[in-house]
Tab-separated table of C-alpha atoms in Angstrom:
chain	number	residue	atom	x	y	z
A	1	UNK	CA	-20.684	-16.698	7.106
A	2	UNK	CA	-21.224	-19.254	4.989
A	3	UNK	CA	-24.078	-19.696	2.397
A	4	UNK	CA	-25.562	-21.821	1.260
A	5	UNK	CA	-27.422	-22.192	-1.527
A	6	UNK	CA	-30.560	-24.241	-1.943
A	7	UNK	CA	-30.723	-24.100	-5.699
A	8	UNK	CA	-29.520	-21.365	-8.480
A	9	UNK	CA	-27.042	-18.450	-8.430
A	10	UNK	CA	-26.787	-16.914	-5.310
A	11	UNK	CA	-27.380	-12.941	-5.667
A	12	UNK	CA	-25.090	-10.550	-4.075
A	13	UNK	CA	-26.650	-9.607	-0.597
A	14	UNK	CA	-26.541	-13.156	-0.606
A	15	UNK	CA	-22.783	-13.418	-0.688
A	16	UNK	CA	-21.866	-9.936	0.528
A	17	UNK	CA	-20.512	-11.538	3.903
A	18	UNK	CA	-18.400	-13.874	3.086
A	19	UNK	CA	-16.855	-10.951	0.389
A	20	UNK	CA	-16.971	-8.672	2.720
A	21	UNK	CA	-14.463	-11.594	4.634
A	22	UNK	CA	-12.578	-12.172	1.975
A	23	UNK	CA	-12.241	-8.426	1.012
A	24	UNK	CA	-10.516	-8.656	5.223
A	25	UNK	CA	-8.264	-11.850	4.654
A	26	UNK	CA	-7.192	-12.536	1.314
A	27	UNK	CA	-6.543	-8.616	0.577
A	28	UNK	CA	-4.117	-8.554	2.542
A	29	UNK	CA	-2.470	-11.286	3.159
A	30	UNK	CA	-1.494	-10.631	-0.735
A	31	UNK	CA	-1.197	-6.375	-1.113
A	32	UNK	CA	-0.152	-5.562	-4.141
A	33	UNK	CA	2.681	-2.447	-5.322
A	34	UNK	CA	0.609	0.488	-6.447
A	35	UNK	CA	-2.842	-0.618	-4.349
A	36	UNK	CA	-4.376	0.903	-1.143
A	37	UNK	CA	-5.978	-1.562	0.615
A	38	UNK	CA	-9.229	-0.095	-0.122
A	39	UNK	CA	-8.290	-0.361	-3.658
A	40	UNK	CA	-7.479	-4.641	-3.391
A	41	UNK	CA	-10.738	-4.752	-1.579
A	42	UNK	CA	-13.011	-2.987	-4.897
A	43	UNK	CA	-10.941	-4.777	-7.618
A	44	UNK	CA	-12.825	-8.405	-4.653
A	45	UNK	CA	-15.517	-7.204	-4.703
A	46	UNK	CA	-15.735	-6.613	-9.088
A	47	UNK	CA	-14.367	-9.723	-9.403
A	48	UNK	CA	-17.205	-11.234	-7.360
A	49	UNK	CA	-19.707	-10.496	-8.669
A	50	UNK	CA	-18.210	-11.382	-12.180
A	51	UNK	CA	-17.456	-14.682	-11.212
A	52	UNK	CA	-20.172	-15.133	-9.263
A	53	UNK	CA	-23.156	-16.181	-12.077
A	54	UNK	CA	-20.230	-19.172	-12.784
A	55	UNK	CA	-21.332	-20.997	-9.819
A	56	UNK	CA	-22.754	-23.873	-9.465
A	57	UNK	CA	-24.321	-25.203	-6.357
A	58	UNK	CA	-24.493	-28.843	-8.118
A	59	UNK	CA	-21.423	-29.673	-8.708
A	60	UNK	CA	-19.692	-27.313	-6.697
A	61	UNK	CA	-21.533	-27.423	-2.831
A	62	UNK	CA	-23.988	-25.665	-1.890
A	63	UNK	CA	-21.662	-23.203	0.021
A	64	UNK	CA	-19.784	-20.399	-2.432
A	65	UNK	CA	-17.070	-19.444	-0.199
A	66	UNK	CA	-14.503	-21.553	-2.228
A	67	UNK	CA	-15.105	-20.955	-4.998
A	68	UNK	CA	-15.647	-17.402	-3.990
A	69	UNK	CA	-11.678	-17.897	-2.034
A	70	UNK	CA	-10.071	-19.972	-5.097
A	71	UNK	CA	-10.733	-16.827	-7.513
A	72	UNK	CA	-9.823	-13.938	-5.223
A	73	UNK	CA	-7.326	-16.205	-4.816
A	74	UNK	CA	-6.516	-16.317	-9.036
A	75	UNK	CA	-7.264	-13.168	-9.383
A	76	UNK	CA	-4.696	-12.151	-6.787
A	77	UNK	CA	-2.327	-14.080	-8.263
A	78	UNK	CA	-2.329	-12.169	-11.664
A	79	UNK	CA	-2.478	-8.736	-9.878
A	80	UNK	CA	0.794	-9.099	-8.476
A	81	UNK	CA	2.092	-11.821	-11.756
A	82	UNK	CA	4.162	-9.298	-13.025
A	83	UNK	CA	5.308	-6.666	-9.832
A	84	UNK	CA	6.755	-9.557	-7.314
A	85	UNK	CA	6.930	-12.891	-9.174
A	86	UNK	CA	11.407	-13.558	-10.480
A	87	UNK	CA	11.486	-12.551	-13.927
A	88	UNK	CA	14.093	-14.439	-15.119
A	89	UNK	CA	15.383	-13.247	-18.493
A	90	UNK	CA	15.037	-14.648	-22.031
A	91	UNK	CA	18.193	-15.586	-22.448
A	92	UNK	CA	18.336	-18.662	-21.075
A	93	UNK	CA	16.018	-20.075	-23.263
A	94	UNK	CA	17.038	-17.729	-26.851
A	95	UNK	CA	18.645	-20.208	-28.946
A	96	UNK	CA	21.909	-17.633	-29.586
A	97	UNK	CA	21.789	-18.160	-26.056
A	98	UNK	CA	25.799	-20.286	-25.696
A	99	UNK	CA	25.076	-22.330	-22.332
A	100	UNK	CA	28.984	-23.090	-21.932
A	101	UNK	CA	30.697	-19.509	-21.618
A	102	UNK	CA	26.951	-18.297	-20.668
A	103	UNK	CA	26.831	-15.272	-22.636
A	104	UNK	CA	24.569	-14.427	-26.424
A	105	UNK	CA	26.454	-14.735	-29.077
A	106	UNK	CA	25.382	-11.898	-30.947
A	107	UNK	CA	25.898	-9.537	-27.499
A	108	UNK	CA	22.447	-8.787	-27.489
A	109	UNK	CA	23.356	-6.869	-30.044
A	110	UNK	CA	19.630	-6.183	-32.062
A	111	UNK	CA	17.281	-8.999	-29.703
A	112	UNK	CA	13.553	-7.758	-29.710
A	113	UNK	CA	13.473	-10.034	-26.481
A	114	UNK	CA	15.994	-8.460	-24.693
A	115	UNK	CA	15.187	-4.849	-24.491
A	116	UNK	CA	11.310	-6.212	-23.421
A	117	UNK	CA	12.402	-7.548	-20.027
A	118	UNK	CA	14.263	-4.476	-19.693
A	119	UNK	CA	11.655	-2.630	-20.695
A	120	UNK	CA	9.406	-4.777	-17.960
A	121	UNK	CA	12.203	-4.298	-15.508
A	122	UNK	CA	12.366	-0.943	-15.494
A	123	UNK	CA	8.059	-0.843	-15.410
A	124	UNK	CA	8.659	-3.246	-12.372
A	125	UNK	CA	11.186	-0.069	-10.669
A	126	UNK	CA	8.593	1.967	-11.282
A	127	UNK	CA	6.103	0.444	-9.900
A	128	UNK	CA	8.884	-0.337	-6.055
A	129	UNK	CA	9.261	3.513	-6.194
A	130	UNK	CA	6.657	6.159	-4.824
A	131	UNK	CA	4.259	7.773	-6.669
A	132	UNK	CA	4.997	11.879	-7.391
A	133	UNK	CA	1.498	12.687	-4.964
A	134	UNK	CA	3.520	10.212	-2.734
A	135	UNK	CA	6.226	12.380	-3.094
A	136	UNK	CA	4.968	15.634	-2.571
A	137	UNK	CA	3.039	14.551	0.376
A	138	UNK	CA	6.040	12.911	1.922
A	139	UNK	CA	7.590	16.999	0.684
A	140	UNK	CA	4.757	18.104	2.984
A	141	UNK	CA	4.757	16.179	6.064
A	142	UNK	CA	8.797	17.242	5.845
A	143	UNK	CA	7.729	20.683	5.490
A	144	UNK	CA	5.475	20.492	8.307
A	145	UNK	CA	8.313	18.915	10.853
A	146	UNK	CA	10.794	22.188	9.770
A	147	UNK	CA	8.235	24.648	10.247
A	148	UNK	CA	6.934	22.586	13.570
A	149	UNK	CA	11.045	22.370	15.312
A	150	UNK	CA	11.250	26.081	14.333
A	151	UNK	CA	7.810	27.152	16.029
A	152	UNK	CA	8.734	25.291	19.166
A	153	UNK	CA	12.544	26.844	18.513
A	154	UNK	CA	11.012	30.402	18.999
A	155	UNK	CA	8.263	29.456	21.372
A	156	UNK	CA	11.511	28.459	23.684
A	157	UNK	CA	13.404	31.804	22.938
A	158	UNK	CA	9.634	33.781	23.733
A	159	UNK	CA	9.241	31.926	26.835
A	160	UNK	CA	10.783	33.354	30.049
A	161	UNK	CA	12.964	30.902	32.851
A	162	UNK	CA	10.220	30.972	34.749
A	163	UNK	CA	7.702	29.177	32.028
A	164	UNK	CA	9.745	27.316	30.612
A	165	UNK	CA	9.563	24.440	33.211
A	166	UNK	CA	5.885	24.613	32.924
A	167	UNK	CA	6.391	24.651	28.963
A	168	UNK	CA	8.647	21.128	28.399
A	169	UNK	CA	6.229	18.521	30.584
A	170	UNK	CA	3.247	20.795	28.663
A	171	UNK	CA	5.034	19.225	25.788
A	172	UNK	CA	5.025	15.497	27.530
A	173	UNK	CA	1.313	15.713	28.588
A	174	UNK	CA	1.818	16.467	32.568
A	175	UNK	CA	-0.974	18.917	34.232
A	176	UNK	CA	0.662	21.831	34.762
A	177	UNK	CA	-1.702	25.157	36.621
A	178	UNK	CA	-4.488	27.239	34.205
A	179	UNK	CA	-3.050	30.258	35.060
A	180	UNK	CA	0.741	29.099	33.467
A	181	UNK	CA	-1.521	27.328	30.823
A	182	UNK	CA	-3.014	31.088	29.970
A	183	UNK	CA	0.186	32.977	30.227
A	184	UNK	CA	1.845	30.227	27.327
A	185	UNK	CA	-0.690	29.828	25.091
A	186	UNK	CA	-0.182	34.051	24.755
A	187	UNK	CA	2.859	33.857	24.037
A	188	UNK	CA	2.627	31.357	21.803
A	189	UNK	CA	-0.178	33.196	19.499
A	190	UNK	CA	1.809	36.211	19.805
A	191	UNK	CA	4.356	34.183	18.032
A	192	UNK	CA	2.049	32.260	15.080
A	193	UNK	CA	0.424	36.343	14.101
A	194	UNK	CA	3.644	37.456	13.999
A	195	UNK	CA	4.899	34.454	12.024
């Protein structure tokens, strides 16, 4: 994993192992809301490509690992900054803020800073919510679960008292006789075809 660069700038092929180890360590350590791990991995790879020309082995040392690790950590911190780092309202730094009474002297009327702050907080709240695509996926999963429950109920109603215990054993993964398994499959196929 430690690549020692004799002279000049290393190529991406020289550091690809380092980059992949950073993807697996730093990329998992610092998740970013709204990004899948593969998205973060791609951002890390692009950042390593961007900072690679600035690596100076004579000044920093022959191994680019620490240099790339620091660059990736700073990059991920900057990506997360507006999302997870607490954002204090601007009132505490505003000259119109009464520090003794802890109130705004103009009651936040016409204050552009507080309007911008509220917009930023709304954007942060939106980032924490699942996207509409994720909502659709969740809705589809719930629909599929409901359909599976209805199918299971229909199967239980269609099976005779003799086959029902075998069906329940089949659901938990126990072995049942092949002849009975065929009977149950025929009933299930008929229910699915009639649905």
